mmCIF file with all atom_site columns, C-alpha atoms in Angstrom:
data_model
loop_
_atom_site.group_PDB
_atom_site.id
_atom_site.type_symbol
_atom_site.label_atom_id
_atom_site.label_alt_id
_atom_site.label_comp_id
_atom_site.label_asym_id
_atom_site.label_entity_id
_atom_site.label_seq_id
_atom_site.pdbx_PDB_ins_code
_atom_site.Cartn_x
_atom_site.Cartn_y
_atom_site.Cartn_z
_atom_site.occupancy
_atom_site.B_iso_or_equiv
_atom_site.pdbx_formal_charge
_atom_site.auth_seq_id
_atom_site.auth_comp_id
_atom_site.auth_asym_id
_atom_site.auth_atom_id
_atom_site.pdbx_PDB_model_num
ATOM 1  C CA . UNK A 1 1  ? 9.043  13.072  -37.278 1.00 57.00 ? 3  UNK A CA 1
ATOM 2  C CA . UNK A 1 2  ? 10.041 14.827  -33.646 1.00 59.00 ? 4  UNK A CA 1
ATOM 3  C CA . UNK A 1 3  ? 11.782 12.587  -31.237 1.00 58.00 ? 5  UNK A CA 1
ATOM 4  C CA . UNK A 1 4  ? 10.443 12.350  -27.920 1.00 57.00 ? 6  UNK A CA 1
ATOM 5  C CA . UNK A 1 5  ? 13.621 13.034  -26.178 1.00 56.00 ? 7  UNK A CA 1
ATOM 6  C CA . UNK A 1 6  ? 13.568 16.747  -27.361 1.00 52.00 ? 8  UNK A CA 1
ATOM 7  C CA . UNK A 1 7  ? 10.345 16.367  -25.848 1.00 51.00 ? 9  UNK A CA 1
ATOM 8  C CA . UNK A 1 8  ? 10.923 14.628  -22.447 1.00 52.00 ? 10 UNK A CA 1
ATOM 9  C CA . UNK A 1 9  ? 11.894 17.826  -20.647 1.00 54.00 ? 11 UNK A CA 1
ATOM 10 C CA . UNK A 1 10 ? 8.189  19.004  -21.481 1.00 57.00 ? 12 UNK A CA 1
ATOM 11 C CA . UNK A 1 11 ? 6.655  15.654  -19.987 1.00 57.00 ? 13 UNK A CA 1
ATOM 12 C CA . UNK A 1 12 ? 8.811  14.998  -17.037 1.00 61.00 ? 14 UNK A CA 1
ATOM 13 C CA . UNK A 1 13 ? 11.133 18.321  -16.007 1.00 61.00 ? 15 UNK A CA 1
ATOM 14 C CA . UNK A 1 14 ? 14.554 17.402  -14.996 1.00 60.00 ? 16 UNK A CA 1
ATOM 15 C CA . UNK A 1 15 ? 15.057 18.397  -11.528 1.00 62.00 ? 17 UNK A CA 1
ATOM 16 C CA . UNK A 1 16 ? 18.759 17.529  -10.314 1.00 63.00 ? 18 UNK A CA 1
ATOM 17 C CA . UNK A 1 17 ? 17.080 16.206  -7.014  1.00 68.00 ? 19 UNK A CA 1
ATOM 18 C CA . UNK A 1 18 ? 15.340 12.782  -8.353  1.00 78.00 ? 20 UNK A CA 1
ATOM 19 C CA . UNK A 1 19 ? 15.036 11.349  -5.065  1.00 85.00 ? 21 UNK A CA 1
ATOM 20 C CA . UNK A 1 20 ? 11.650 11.307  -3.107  1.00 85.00 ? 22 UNK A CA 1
ATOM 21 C CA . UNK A 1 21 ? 10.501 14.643  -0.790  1.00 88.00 ? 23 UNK A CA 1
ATOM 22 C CA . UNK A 1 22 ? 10.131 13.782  2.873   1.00 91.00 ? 24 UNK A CA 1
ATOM 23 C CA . UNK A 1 23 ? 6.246  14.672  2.362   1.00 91.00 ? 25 UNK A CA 1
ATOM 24 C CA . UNK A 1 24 ? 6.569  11.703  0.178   1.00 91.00 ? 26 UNK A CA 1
ATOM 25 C CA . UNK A 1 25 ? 8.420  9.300   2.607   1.00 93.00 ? 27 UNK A CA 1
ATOM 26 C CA . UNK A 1 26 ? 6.165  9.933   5.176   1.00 93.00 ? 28 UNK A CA 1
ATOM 27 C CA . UNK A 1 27 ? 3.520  9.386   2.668   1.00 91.00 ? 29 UNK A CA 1
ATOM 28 C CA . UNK A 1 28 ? 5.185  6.272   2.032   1.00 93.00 ? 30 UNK A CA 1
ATOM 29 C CA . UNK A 1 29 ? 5.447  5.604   5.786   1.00 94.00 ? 31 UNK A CA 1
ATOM 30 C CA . UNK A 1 30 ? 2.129  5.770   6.969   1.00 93.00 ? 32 UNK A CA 1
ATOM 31 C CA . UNK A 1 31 ? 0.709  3.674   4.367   1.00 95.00 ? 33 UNK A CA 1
ATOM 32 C CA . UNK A 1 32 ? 3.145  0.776   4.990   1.00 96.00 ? 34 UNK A CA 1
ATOM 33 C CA . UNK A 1 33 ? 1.312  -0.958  7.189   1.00 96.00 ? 35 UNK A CA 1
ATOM 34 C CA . UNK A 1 34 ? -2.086 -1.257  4.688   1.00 97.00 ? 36 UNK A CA 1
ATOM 35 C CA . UNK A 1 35 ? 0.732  -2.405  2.039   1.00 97.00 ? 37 UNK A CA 1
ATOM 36 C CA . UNK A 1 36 ? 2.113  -5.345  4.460   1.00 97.00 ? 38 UNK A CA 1
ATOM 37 C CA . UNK A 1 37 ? -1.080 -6.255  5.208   1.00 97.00 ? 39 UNK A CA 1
ATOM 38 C CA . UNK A 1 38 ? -2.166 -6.263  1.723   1.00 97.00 ? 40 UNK A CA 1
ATOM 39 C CA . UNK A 1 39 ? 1.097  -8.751  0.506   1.00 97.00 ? 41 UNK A CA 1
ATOM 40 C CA . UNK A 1 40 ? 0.445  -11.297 3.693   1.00 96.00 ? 42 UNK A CA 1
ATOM 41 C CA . UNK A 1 41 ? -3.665 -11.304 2.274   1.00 97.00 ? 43 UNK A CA 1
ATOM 42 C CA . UNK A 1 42 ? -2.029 -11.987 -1.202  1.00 97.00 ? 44 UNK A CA 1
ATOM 43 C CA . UNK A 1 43 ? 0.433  -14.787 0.288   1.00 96.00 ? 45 UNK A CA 1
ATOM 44 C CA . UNK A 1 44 ? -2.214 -16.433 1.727   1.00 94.00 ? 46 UNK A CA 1
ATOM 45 C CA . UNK A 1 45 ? -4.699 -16.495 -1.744  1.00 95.00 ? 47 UNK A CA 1
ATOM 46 C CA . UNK A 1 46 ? -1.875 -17.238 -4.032  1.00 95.00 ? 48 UNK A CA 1
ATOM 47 C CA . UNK A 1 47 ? -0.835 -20.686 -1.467  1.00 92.00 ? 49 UNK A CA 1
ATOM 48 C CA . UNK A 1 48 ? -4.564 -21.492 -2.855  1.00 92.00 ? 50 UNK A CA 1
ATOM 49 C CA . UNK A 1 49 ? -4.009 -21.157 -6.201  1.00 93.00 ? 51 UNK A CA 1
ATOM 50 C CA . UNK A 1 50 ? -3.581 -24.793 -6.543  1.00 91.00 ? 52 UNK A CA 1
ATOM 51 C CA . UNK A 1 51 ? -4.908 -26.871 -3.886  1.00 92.00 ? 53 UNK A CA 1
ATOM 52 C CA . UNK A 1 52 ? -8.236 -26.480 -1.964  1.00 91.00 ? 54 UNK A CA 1
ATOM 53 C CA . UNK A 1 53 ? -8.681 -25.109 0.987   1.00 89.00 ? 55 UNK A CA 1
ATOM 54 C CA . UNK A 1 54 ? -8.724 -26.076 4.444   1.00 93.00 ? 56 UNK A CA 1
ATOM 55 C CA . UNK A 1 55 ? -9.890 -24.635 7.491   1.00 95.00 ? 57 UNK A CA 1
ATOM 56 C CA . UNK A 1 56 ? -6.981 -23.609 8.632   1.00 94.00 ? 58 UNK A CA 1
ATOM 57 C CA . UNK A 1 57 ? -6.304 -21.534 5.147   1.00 94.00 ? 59 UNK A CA 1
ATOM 58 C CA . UNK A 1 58 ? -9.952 -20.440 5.685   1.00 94.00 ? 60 UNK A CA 1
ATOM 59 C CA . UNK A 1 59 ? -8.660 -18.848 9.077   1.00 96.00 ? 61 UNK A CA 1
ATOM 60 C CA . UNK A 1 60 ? -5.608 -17.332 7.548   1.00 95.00 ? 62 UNK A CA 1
ATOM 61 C CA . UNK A 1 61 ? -7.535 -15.798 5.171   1.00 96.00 ? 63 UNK A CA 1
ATOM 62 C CA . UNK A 1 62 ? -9.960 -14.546 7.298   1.00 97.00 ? 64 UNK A CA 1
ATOM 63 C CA . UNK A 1 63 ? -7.455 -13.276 9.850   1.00 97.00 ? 65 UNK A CA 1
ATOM 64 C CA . UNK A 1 64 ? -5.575 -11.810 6.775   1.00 97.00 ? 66 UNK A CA 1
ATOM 65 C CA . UNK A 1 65 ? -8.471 -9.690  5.634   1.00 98.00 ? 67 UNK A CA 1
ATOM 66 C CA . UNK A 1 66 ? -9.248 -8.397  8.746   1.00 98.00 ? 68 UNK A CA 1
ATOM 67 C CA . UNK A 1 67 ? -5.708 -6.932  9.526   1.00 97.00 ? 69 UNK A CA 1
ATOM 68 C CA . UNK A 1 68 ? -5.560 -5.257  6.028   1.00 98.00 ? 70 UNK A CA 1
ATOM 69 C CA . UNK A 1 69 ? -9.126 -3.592  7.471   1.00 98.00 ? 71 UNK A CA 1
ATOM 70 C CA . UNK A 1 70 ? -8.004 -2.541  10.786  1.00 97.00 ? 72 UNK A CA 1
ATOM 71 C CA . UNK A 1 71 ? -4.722 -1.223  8.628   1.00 97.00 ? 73 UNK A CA 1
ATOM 72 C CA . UNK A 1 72 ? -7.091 0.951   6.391   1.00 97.00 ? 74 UNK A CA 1
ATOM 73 C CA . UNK A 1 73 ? -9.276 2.248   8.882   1.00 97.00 ? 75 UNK A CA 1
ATOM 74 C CA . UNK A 1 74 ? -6.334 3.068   11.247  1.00 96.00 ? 76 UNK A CA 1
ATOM 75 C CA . UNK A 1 75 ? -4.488 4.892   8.387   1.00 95.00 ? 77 UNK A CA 1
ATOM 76 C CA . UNK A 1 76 ? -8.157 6.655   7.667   1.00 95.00 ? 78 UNK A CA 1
ATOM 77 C CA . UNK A 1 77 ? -8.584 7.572   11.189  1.00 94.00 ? 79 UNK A CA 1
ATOM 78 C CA . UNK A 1 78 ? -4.989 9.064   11.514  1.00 91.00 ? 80 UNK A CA 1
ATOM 79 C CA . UNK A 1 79 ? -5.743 10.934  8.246   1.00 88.00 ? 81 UNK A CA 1
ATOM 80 C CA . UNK A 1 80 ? -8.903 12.201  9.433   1.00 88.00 ? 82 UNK A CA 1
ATOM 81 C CA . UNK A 1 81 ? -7.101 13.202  12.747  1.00 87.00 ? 83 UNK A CA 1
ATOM 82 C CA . UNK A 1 82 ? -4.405 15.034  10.949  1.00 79.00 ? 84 UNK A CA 1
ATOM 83 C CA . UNK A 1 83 ? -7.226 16.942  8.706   1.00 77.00 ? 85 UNK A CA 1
ATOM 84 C CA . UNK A 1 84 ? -9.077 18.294  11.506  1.00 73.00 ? 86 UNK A CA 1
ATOM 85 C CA . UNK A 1 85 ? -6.342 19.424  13.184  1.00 67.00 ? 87 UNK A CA 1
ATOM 86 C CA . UNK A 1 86 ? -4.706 21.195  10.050  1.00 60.00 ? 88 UNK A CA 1
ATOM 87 C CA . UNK A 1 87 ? -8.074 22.834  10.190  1.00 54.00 ? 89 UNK A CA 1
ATOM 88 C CA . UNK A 1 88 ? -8.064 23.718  13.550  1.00 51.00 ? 90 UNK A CA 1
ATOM 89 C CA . UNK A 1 89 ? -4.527 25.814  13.301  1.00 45.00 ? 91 UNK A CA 1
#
């Protein structure tokens, strides 16, 4: 029987930097405002996970959705932006 640790190198290659490119931060960056808005839509289902709602959890909600939508399409638009630019150069 092999052990997967003389096999790890082949799965994941050990690279003495571990910690995250700046390609990736900025990755990370620009899509932190979809993620916020994402976790303040989940707050506001998960308070309604054991009561019924009201109207004003109905607005919450509502509001909630529509700022993790205006978070998607502004990171889609600045993605878009940045691609036909690239393209341009």
């Amino acid at each position: 029987m092999k052990s997967i640790g003389a096999l790890q190198d082949v799965v994941t290659p050990w690279s003495d930097g571990l910690e995250p490119s700046d390609a990736e931060l900025n990755a990370i960056e620009a899509e932190m405002p979809v993620v916020l808005a994402e976790v303040e839509l989940l707050d506001a289902l998960i308070v309604l996970l054991d009561r019924p709602a009201s109207e004003f959890d109905a607005r919450r909600i509502r509001r909630a959705r529509n700022r993790v939508l205006d978070a998607r399409r502004d990171l889609a638009n600045r993605a878009a932006s940045l691609t036909e630019s690239g393209d341009a150069a």
